[in-house]
Each structure stands twice: as C-alpha cells, then as structure tokens.
Short mmCIF file of N, CA and C and ligand atoms in Angstrom, two decimals:
data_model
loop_
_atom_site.label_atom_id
_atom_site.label_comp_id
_atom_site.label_asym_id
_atom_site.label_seq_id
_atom_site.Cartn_x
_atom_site.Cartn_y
_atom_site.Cartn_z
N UNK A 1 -56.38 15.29 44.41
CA UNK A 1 -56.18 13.95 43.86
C UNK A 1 -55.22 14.00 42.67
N UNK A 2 -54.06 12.92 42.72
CA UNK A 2 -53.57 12.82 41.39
C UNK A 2 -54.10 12.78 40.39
N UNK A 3 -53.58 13.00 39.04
CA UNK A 3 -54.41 12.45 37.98
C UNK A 3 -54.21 11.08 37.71
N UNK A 4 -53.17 10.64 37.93
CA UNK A 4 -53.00 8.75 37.54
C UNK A 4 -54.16 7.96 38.45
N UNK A 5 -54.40 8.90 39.74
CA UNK A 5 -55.56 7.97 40.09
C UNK A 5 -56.85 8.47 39.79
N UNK A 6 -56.93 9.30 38.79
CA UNK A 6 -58.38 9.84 38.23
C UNK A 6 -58.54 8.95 36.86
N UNK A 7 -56.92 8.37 36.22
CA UNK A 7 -57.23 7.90 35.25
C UNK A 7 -56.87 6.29 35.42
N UNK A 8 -57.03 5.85 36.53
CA UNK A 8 -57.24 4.47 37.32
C UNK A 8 -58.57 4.17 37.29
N UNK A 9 -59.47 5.24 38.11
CA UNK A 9 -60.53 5.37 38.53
C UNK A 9 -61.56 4.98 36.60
N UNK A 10 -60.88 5.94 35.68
CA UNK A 10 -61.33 6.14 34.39
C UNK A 10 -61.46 4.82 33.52
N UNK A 11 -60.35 4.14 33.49
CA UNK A 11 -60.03 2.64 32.97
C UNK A 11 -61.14 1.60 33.71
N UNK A 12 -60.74 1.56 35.00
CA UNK A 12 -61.67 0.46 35.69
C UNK A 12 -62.79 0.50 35.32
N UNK A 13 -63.42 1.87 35.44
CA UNK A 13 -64.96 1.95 34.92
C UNK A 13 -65.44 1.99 33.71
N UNK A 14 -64.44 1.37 32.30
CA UNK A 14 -64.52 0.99 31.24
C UNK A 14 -65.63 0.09 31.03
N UNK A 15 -65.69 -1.02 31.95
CA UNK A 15 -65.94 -1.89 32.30
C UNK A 15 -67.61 -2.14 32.18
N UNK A 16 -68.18 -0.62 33.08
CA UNK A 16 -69.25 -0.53 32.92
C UNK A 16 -70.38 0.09 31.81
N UNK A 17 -69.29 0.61 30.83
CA UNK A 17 -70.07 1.23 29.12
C UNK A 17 -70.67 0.40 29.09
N UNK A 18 -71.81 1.00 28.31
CA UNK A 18 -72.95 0.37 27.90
C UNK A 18 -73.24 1.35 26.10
N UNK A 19 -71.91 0.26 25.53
CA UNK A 19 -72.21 -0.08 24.04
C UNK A 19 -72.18 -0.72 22.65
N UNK A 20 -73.14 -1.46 23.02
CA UNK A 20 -73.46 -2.50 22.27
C UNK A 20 -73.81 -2.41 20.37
N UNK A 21 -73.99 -0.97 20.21
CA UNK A 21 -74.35 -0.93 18.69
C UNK A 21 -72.94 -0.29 17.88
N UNK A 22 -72.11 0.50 18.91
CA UNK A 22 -70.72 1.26 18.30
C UNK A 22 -69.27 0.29 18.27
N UNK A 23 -69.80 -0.46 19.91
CA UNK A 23 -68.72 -1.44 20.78
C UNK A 23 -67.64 -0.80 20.76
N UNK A 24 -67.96 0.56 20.93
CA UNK A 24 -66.42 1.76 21.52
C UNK A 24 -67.05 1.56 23.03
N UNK A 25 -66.21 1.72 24.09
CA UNK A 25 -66.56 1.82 24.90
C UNK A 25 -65.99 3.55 25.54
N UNK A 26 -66.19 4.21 26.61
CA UNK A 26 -65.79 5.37 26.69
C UNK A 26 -66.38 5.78 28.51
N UNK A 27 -65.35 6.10 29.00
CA UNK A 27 -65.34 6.20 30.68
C UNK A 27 -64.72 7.40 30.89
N UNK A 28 -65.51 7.97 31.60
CA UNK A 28 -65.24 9.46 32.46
C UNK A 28 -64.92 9.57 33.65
N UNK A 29 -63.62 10.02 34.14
CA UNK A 29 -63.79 10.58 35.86
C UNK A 29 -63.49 11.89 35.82
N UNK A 30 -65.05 12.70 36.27
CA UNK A 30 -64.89 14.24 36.30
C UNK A 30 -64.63 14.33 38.18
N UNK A 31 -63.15 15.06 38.43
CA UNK A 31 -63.14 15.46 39.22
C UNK A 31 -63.79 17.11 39.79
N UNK A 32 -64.07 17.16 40.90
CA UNK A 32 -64.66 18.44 41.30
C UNK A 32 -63.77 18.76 42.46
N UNK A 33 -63.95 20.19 42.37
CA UNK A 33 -62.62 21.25 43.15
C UNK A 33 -62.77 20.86 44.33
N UNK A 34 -63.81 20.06 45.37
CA UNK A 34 -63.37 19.68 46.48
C UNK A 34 -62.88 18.22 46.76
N UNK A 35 -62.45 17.71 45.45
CA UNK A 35 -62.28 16.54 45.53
C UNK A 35 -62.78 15.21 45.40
N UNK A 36 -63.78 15.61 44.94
CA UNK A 36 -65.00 14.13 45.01
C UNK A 36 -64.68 13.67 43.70
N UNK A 37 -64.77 12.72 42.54
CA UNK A 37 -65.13 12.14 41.43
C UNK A 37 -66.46 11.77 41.02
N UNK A 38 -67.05 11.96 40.54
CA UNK A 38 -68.50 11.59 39.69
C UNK A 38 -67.98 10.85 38.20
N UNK A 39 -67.97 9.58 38.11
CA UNK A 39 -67.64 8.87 36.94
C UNK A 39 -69.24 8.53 36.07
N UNK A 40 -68.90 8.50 34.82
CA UNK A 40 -69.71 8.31 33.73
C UNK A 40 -69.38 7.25 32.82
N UNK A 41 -70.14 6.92 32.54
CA UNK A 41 -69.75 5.86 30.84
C UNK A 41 -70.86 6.48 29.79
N UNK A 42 -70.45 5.78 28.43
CA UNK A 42 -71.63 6.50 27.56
C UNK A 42 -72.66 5.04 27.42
N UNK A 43 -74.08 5.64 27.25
CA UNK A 43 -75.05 4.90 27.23
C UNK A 43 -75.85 5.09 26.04
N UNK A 44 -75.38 3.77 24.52
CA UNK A 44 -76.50 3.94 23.92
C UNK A 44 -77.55 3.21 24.18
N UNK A 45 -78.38 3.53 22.56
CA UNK A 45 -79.37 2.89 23.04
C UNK A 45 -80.20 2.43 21.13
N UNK A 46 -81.11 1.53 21.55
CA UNK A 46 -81.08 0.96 20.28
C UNK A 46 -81.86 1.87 19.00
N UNK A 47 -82.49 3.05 19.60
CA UNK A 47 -82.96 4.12 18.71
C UNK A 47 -82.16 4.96 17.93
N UNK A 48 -80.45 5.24 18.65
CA UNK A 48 -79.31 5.65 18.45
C UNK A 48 -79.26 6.95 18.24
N UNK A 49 -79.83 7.81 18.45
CA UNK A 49 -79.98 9.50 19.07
C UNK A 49 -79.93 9.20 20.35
N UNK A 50 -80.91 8.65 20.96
CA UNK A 50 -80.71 9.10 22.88
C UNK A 50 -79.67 8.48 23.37
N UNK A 51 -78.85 7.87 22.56
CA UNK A 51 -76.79 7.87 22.77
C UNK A 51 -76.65 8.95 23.90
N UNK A 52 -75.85 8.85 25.45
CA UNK A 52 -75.42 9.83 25.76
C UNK A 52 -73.65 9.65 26.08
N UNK A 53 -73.03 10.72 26.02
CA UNK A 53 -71.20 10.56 25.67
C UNK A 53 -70.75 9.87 27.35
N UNK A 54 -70.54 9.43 27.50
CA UNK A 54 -69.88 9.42 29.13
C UNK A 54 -69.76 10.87 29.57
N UNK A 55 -68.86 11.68 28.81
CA UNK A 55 -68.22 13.09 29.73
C UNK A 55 -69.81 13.71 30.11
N UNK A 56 -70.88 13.83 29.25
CA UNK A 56 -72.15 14.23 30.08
C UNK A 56 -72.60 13.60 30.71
N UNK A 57 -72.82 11.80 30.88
CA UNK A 57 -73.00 11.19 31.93
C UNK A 57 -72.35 11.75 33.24
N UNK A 58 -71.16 11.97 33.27
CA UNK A 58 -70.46 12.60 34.41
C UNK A 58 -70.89 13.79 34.95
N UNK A 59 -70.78 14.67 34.13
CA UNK A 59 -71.41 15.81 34.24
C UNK A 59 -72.89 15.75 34.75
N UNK A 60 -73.59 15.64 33.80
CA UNK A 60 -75.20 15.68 34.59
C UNK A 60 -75.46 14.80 35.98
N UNK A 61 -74.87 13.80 35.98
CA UNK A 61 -74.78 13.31 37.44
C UNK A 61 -74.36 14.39 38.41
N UNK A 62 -73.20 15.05 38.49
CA UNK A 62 -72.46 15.26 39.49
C UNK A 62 -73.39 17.14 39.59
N UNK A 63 -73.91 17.64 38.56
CA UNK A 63 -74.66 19.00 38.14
C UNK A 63 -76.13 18.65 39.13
N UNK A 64 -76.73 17.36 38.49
CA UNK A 64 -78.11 17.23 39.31
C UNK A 64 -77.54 16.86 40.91
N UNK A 65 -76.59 16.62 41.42
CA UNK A 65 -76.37 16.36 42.38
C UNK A 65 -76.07 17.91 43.47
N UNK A 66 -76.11 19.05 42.65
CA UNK A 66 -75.78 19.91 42.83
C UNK A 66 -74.45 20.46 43.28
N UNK A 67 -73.52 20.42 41.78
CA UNK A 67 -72.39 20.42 42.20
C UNK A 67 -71.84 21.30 41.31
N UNK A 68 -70.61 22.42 41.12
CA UNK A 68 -70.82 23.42 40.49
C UNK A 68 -69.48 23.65 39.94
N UNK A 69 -68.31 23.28 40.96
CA UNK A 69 -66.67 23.77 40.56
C UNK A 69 -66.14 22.14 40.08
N UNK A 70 -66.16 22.72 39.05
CA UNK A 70 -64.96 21.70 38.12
C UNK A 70 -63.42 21.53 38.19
N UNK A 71 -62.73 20.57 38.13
CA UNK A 71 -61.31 21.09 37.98
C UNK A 71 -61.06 20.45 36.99
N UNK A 72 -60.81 18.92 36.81
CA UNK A 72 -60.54 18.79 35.84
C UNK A 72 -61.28 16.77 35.19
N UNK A 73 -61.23 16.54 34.04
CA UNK A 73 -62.17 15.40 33.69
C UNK A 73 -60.93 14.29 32.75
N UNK A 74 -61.23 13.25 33.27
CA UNK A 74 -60.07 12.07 32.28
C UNK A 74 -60.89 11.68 31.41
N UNK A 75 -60.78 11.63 30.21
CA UNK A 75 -61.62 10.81 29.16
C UNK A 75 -60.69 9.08 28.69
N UNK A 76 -61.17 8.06 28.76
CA UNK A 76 -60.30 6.98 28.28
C UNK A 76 -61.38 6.48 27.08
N UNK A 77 -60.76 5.26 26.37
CA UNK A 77 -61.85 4.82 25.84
C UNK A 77 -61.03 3.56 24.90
N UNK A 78 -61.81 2.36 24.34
CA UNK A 78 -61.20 1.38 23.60
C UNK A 78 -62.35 0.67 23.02
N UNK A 79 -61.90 0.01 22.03
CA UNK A 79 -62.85 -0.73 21.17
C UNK A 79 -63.17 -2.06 22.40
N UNK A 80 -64.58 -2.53 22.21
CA UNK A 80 -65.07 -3.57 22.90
C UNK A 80 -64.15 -4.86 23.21
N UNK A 81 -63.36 -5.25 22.27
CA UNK A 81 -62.26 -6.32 22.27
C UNK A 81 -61.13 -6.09 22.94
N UNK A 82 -60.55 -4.95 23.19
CA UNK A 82 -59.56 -4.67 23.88
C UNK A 82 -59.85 -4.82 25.43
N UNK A 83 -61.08 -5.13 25.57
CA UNK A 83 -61.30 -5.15 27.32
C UNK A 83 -61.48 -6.86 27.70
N UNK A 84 -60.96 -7.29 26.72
CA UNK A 84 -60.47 -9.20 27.03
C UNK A 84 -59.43 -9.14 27.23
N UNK A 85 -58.24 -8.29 26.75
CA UNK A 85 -57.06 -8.50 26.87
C UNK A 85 -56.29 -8.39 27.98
N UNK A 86 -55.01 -9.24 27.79
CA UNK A 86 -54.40 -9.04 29.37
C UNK A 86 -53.69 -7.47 29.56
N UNK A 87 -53.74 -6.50 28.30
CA UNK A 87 -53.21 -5.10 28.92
C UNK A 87 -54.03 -4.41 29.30
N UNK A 88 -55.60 -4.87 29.02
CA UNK A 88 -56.75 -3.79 29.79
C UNK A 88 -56.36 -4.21 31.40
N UNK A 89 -56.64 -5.80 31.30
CA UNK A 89 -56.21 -6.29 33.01
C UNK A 89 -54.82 -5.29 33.33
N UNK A 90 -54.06 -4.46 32.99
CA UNK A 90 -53.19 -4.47 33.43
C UNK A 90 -53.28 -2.63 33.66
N UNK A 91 -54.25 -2.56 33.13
CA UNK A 91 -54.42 -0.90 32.75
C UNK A 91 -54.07 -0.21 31.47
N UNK A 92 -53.65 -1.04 30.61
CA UNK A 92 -53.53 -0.38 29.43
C UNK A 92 -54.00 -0.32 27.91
N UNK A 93 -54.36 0.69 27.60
CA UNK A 93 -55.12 1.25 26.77
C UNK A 93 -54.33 1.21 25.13
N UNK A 94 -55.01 0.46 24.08
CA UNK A 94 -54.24 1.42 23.34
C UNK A 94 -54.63 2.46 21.73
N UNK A 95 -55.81 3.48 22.29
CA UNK A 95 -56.15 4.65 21.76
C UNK A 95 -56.32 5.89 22.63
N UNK A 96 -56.33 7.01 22.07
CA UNK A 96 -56.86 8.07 23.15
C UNK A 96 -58.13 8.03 22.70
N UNK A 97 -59.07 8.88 23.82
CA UNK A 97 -60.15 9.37 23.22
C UNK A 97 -60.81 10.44 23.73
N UNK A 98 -60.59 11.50 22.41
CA UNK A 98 -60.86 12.75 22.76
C UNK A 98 -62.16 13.18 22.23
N UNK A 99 -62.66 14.04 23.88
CA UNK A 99 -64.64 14.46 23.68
C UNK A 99 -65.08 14.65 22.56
N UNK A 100 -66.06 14.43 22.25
CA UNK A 100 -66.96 15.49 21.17
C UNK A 100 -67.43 16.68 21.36
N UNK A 101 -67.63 17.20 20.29
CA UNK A 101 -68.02 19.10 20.34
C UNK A 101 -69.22 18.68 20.79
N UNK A 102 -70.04 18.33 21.20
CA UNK A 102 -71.18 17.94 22.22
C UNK A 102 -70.43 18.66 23.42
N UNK A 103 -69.44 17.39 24.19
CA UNK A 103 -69.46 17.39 25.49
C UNK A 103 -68.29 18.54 25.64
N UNK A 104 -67.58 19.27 24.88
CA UNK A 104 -66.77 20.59 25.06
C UNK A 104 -67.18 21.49 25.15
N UNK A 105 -68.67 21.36 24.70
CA UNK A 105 -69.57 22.85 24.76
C UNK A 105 -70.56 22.34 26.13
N UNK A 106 -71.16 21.40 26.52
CA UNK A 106 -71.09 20.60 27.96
C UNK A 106 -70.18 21.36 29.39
N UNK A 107 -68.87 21.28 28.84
CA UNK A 107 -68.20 21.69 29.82
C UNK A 107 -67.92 22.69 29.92
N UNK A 108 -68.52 23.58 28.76
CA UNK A 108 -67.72 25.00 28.82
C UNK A 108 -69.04 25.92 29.51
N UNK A 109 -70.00 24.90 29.76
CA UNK A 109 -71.30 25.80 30.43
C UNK A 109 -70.82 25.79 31.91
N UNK A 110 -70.11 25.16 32.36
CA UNK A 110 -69.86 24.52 33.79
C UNK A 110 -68.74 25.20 34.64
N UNK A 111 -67.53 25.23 33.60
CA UNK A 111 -66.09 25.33 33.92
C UNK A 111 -65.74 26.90 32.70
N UNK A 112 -64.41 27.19 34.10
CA UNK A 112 -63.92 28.68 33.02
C UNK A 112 -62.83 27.74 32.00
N UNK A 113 -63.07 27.66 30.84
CA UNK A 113 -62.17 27.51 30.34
C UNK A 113 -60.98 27.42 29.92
N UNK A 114 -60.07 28.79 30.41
CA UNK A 114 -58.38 28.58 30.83
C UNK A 114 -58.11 27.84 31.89
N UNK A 115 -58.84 27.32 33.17
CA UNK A 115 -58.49 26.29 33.99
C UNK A 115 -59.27 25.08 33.72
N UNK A 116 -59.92 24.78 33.30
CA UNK A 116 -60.09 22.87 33.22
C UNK A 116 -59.81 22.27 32.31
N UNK A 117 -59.35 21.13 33.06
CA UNK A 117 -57.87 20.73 32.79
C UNK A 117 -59.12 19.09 31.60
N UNK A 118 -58.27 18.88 30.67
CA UNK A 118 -59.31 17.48 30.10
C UNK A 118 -57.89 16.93 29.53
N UNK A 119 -57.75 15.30 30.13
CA UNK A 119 -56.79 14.99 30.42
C UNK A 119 -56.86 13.62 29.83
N UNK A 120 -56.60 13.56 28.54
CA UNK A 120 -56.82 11.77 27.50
C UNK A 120 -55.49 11.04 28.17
N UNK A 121 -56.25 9.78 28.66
CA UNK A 121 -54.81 8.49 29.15
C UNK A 121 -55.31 7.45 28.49
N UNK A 122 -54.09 6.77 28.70
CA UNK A 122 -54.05 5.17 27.58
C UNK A 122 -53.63 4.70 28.92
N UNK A 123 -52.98 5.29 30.08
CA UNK A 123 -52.93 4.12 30.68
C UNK A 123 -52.66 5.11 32.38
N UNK A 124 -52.01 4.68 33.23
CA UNK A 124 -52.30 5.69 34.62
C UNK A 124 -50.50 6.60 34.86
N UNK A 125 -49.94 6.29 33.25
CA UNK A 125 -49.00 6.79 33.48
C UNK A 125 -48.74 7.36 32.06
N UNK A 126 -49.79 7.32 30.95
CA UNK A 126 -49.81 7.87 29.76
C UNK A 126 -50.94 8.64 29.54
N UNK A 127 -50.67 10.02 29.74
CA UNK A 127 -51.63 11.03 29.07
C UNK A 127 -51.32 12.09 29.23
N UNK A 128 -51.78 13.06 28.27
CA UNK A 128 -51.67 13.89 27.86
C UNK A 128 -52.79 15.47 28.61
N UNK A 129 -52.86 16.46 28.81
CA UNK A 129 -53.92 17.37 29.00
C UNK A 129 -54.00 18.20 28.76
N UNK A 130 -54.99 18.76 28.70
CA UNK A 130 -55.27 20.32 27.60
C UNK A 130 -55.85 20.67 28.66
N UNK A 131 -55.88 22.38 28.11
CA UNK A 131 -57.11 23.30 28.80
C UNK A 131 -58.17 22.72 28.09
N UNK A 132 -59.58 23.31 28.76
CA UNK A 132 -61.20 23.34 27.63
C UNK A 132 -60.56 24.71 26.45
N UNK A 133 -60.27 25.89 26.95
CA UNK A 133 -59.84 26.79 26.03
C UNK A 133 -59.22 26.61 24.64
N UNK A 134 -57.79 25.13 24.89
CA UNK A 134 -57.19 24.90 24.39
C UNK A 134 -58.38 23.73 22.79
N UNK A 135 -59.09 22.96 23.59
CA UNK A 135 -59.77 22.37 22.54
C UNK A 135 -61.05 22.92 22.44
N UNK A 136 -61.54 23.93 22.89
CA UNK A 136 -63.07 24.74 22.01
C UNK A 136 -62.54 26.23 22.23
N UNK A 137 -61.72 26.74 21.26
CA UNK A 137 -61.12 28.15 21.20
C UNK A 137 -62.22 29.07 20.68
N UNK A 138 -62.23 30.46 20.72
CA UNK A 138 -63.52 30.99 20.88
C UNK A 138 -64.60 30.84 21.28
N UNK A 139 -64.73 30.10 22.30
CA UNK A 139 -65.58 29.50 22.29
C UNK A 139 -67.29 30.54 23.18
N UNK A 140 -68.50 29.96 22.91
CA UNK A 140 -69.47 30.67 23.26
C UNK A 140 -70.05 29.95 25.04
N UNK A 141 -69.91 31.18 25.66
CA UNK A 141 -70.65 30.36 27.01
C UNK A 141 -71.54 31.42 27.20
N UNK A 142 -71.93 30.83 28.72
CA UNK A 142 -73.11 31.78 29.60
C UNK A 142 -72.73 33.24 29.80
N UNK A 143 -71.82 33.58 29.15
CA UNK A 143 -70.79 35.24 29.84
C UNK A 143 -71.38 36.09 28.42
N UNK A 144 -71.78 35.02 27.05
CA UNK A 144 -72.19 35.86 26.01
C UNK A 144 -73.71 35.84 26.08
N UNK A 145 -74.68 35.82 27.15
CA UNK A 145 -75.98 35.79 27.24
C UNK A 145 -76.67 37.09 28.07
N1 THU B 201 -68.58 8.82 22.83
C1 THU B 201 -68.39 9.25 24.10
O1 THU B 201 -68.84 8.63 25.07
N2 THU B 201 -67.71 10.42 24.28
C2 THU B 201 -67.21 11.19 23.28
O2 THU B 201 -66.80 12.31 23.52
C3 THU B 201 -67.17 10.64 21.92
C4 THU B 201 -68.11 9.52 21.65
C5 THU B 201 -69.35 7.58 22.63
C6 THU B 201 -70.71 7.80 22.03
C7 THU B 201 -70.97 6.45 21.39
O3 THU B 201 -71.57 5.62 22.36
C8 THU B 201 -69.61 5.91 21.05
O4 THU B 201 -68.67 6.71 21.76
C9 THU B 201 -69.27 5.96 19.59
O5 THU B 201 -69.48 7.23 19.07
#
C-alpha cells in the first residue's frame, strides 16, 4: 500500500477521536507487512489517566487480533476546530503530530526498529518519515530481557 493512502485512510478517521477534555484530536493507520490497516484514534476519558494515544489504540487492536509484523504507522492529528473547516473536507491538515514516548516504546516492543517506518502527514501528499530507531535512539526492547 502507498503511504498517501495510509495517510487518507489516517485523516478520514480523524473524524472518529474521541476528545472532548484536550479537543486535540489524533488518528492512526498502522499498516501490517501483509497489508491489512488496523486504524486507531485516541480515547479519553473524564478521569484523564485511562486517556489512550491512538498509535496504541492501533496497535493493541491489530496485537489482540493476533497480528505480529509491522511495517509502517501514519500519525495525523489537529485541534477540534480545524475539523469544520473546508481544508479538513479537503484533506488538509495544518500541524504534524508526532507520538509520545508512551507509544515509541509501544512500538519498539512490536517492530525492529531500523525498519518501521512512522510517517507524520498534514495532508496525503505532505509528510515526512522516520525510522522508530531514528525517534527512540538507544532504545530498550525485548532483545535486552
Ligand atoms: N495523543 C495521541 O493520541 N497520541 C500521541 O502520541 C500524543 C497524544 C493524544 C492523547 C490525548 O488524548 C491528546 O492527544 C492530547 O494529549
């Protein structure tokens, strides 16, 4: 799959965040090495710890589903007001939004790090991508246990 249509897939499902106390909204499409997508949004909640990020929404969905090879995940994201406007209708974004050390240490349990790919768009023809390596360097996984 392209990535412009992983970060099509990412935007549209803006739509469905669920957050009402931050009003960031934040949408995930984690692709997996045979091709499927498992999308996420983040879900708070009014206690505001059991907050979960979208990129683990994605993740634990597509993990309990029993699913194991990663390739690579789009993160998008915009303040609540920007999803009235006619450039969300149009696909466009205008912030990046890059994971939290939550969901980088999330992915680094999952995926080898020099290949997955985490890929911030503003829009299905603006973004940017890193390795996981590249944004959690040294990082600690299951290989130091
Ligand atoms: N958020 C995510 O969904 N992913 C991140 O990596 C950063 C933060 C969410 C959590 C919360 O609902 C809102 O953004 C503001 O922090």
């Amino acid at each position: 799959m392209e990535y412009r249509e992983l970060a099509k897939i990412a935007i549209k499902g803006l739509a469905l965040s669920y957050a009402p106390y931050s009003d960031f909204n934040v949408s995930a499409a984690l692709l997996t090495k045979d091709g499927r997508v498992y999308h996420g949004v983040n879900i708070e909640n009014a206690s505001f710890t059991p907050t979960v990020c979208a990129e683990r929404t994605a993740f634990f969905k597509a993990v309990s589903e029993g699913v194991r090879g990663f390739e690579a995940i789009c993160i998008v994201g915009c303040h609540h007001e920007q999803l009235m406007t006619e450039d969300y209708k149009k696909g466009i974004l205008n912030e990046w939004a890059p994971p939290c050390g939550v969901c980088r240490q999330v992915m680094r349990e999952f995926c080898d790090p020099t290949e997955f790919k985490i890929i911030l768009a503003r829009s299905e023809d603006d973004f940017r991508i890193f390795r996981l390596e590249e944004l959690l360097p040294e990082s600690f996984g299951p290989e130091n246990l």
